[in-house]
Tab-separated table of C-alpha atoms in Angstrom:
chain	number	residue	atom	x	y	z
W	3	UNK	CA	0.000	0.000	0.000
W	4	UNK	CA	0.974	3.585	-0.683
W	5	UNK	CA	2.301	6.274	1.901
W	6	UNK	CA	-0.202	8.385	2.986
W	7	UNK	CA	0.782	11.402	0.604
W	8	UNK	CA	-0.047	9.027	-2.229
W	9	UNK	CA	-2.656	7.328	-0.830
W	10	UNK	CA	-4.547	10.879	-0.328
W	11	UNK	CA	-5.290	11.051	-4.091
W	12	UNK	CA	-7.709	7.885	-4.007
W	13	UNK	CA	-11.068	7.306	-2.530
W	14	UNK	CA	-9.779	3.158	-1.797
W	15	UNK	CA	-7.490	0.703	-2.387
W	16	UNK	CA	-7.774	-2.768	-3.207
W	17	UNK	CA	-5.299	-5.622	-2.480
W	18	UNK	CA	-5.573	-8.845	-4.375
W	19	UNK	CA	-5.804	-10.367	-0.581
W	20	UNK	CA	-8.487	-8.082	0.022
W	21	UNK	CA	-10.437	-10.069	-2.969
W	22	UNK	CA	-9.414	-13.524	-1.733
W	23	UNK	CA	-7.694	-13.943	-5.164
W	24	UNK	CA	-3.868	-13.853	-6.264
W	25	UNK	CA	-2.991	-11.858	-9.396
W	26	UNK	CA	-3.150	-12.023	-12.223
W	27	UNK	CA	-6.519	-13.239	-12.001
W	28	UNK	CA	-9.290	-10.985	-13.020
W	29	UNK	CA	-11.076	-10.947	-10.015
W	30	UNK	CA	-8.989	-8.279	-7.601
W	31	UNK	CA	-9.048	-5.674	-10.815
W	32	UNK	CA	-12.775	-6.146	-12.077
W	33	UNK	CA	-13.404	-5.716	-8.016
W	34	UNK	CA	-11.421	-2.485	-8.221
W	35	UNK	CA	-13.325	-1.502	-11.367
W	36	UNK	CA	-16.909	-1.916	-9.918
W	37	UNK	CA	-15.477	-0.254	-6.709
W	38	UNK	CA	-14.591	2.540	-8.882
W	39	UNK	CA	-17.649	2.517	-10.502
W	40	UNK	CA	-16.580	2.253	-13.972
W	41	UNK	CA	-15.032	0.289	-17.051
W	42	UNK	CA	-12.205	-1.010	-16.385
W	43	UNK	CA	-10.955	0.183	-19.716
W	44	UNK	CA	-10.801	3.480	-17.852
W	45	UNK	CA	-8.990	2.773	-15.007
W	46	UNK	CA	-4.937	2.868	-14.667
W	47	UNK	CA	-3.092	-0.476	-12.579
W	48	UNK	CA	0.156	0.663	-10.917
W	49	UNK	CA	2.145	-2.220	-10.286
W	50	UNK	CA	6.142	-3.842	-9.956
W	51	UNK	CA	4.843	-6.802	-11.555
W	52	UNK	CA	5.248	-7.949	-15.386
W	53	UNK	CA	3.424	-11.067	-14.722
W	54	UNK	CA	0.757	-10.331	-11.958
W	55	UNK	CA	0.208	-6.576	-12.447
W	56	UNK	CA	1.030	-5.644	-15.838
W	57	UNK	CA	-0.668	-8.566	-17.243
W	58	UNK	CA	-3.233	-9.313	-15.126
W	59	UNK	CA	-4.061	-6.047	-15.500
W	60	UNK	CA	-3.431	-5.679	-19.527
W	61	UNK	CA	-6.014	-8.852	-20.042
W	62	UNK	CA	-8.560	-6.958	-18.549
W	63	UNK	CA	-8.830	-4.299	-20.252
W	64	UNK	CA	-7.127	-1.600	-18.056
W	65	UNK	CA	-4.266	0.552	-18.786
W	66	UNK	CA	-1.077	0.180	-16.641
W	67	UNK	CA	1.869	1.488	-15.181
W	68	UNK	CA	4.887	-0.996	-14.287
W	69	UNK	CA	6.848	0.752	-11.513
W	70	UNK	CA	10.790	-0.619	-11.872
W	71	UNK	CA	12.413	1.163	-9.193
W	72	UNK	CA	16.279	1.212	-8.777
W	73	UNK	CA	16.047	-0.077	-5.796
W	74	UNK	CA	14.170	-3.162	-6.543
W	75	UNK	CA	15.934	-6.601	-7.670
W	76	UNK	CA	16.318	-6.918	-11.176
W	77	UNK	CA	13.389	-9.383	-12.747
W	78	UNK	CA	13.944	-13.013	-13.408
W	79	UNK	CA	14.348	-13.776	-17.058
W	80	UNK	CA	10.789	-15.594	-16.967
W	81	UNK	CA	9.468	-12.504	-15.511
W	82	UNK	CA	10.892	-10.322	-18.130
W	83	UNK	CA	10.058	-12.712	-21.080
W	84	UNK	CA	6.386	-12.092	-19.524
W	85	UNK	CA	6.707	-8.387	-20.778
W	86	UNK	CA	4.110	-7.736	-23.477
W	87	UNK	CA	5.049	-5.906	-26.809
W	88	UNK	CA	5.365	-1.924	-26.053
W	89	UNK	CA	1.787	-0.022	-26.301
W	90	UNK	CA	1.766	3.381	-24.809
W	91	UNK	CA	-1.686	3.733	-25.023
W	92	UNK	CA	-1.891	0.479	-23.302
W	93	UNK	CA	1.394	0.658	-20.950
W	94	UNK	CA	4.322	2.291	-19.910
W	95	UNK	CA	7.140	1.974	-17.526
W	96	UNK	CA	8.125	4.095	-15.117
W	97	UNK	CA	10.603	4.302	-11.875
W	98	UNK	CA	8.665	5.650	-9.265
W	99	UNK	CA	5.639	5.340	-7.947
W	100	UNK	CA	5.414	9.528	-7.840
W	101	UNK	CA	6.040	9.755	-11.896
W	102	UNK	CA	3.450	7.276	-12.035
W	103	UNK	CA	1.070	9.106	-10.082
W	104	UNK	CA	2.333	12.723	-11.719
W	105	UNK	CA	1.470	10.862	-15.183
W	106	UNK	CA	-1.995	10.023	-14.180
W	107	UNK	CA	-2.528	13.385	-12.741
W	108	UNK	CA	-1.818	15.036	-15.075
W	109	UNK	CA	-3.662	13.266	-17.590
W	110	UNK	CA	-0.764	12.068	-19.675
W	111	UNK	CA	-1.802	8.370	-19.330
């Protein structure tokens, strides 16, 4: 979960744990996207995940952000293979989670 300065610019948050599922199945971000009240084709994932965030995320339907930070341990080689083909409508990378936030913000993303 996010530090409170982040967490401040949502209404909830929604672990996978909270949904009694483990990513990337669809259920913790369609419960995110009825919690939100919307499609989830309009709703942004931020996650350090290729294959639980970015993908579960990717198959349905939402847009994401895969957060790399420097100070994280590089991916596996079956993680990275994971990595869909680049689509920045679809998904980008970023390396925090504040340029992730900044991007959504500001409605770059």
């Amino acid at each position: 979960r996010a530090g409170p300065r982040i967490s401040s610019l949502f209404d909830f948050a929604i672990s996978a744990a909270d949904t009694g599922a483990s990513k990337p199945s669809a259920i913790p971000f369609l419960q995110a996207a009825s919690a939100a009240r919307c499609h989830p084709h309009h709703m942004v994932h931020i996650g350090d995940s290729v294959s639980k965030d970015l993908c579960g995320a990717l198959g349905c339907d939402m847009r994401a952000l895969l957060l790399s930070r420097a100070d994280n341990p590089p991916r596996s080689a079956m993680e990275d293979a994971s990595r869909p083909p680049q689509d920045v409508r679809r998904w980008r990378e970023v390396s925090s989670l504040t340029d992730a936030v900044q991007l959504v913000v500001q409605g770059d993303f």
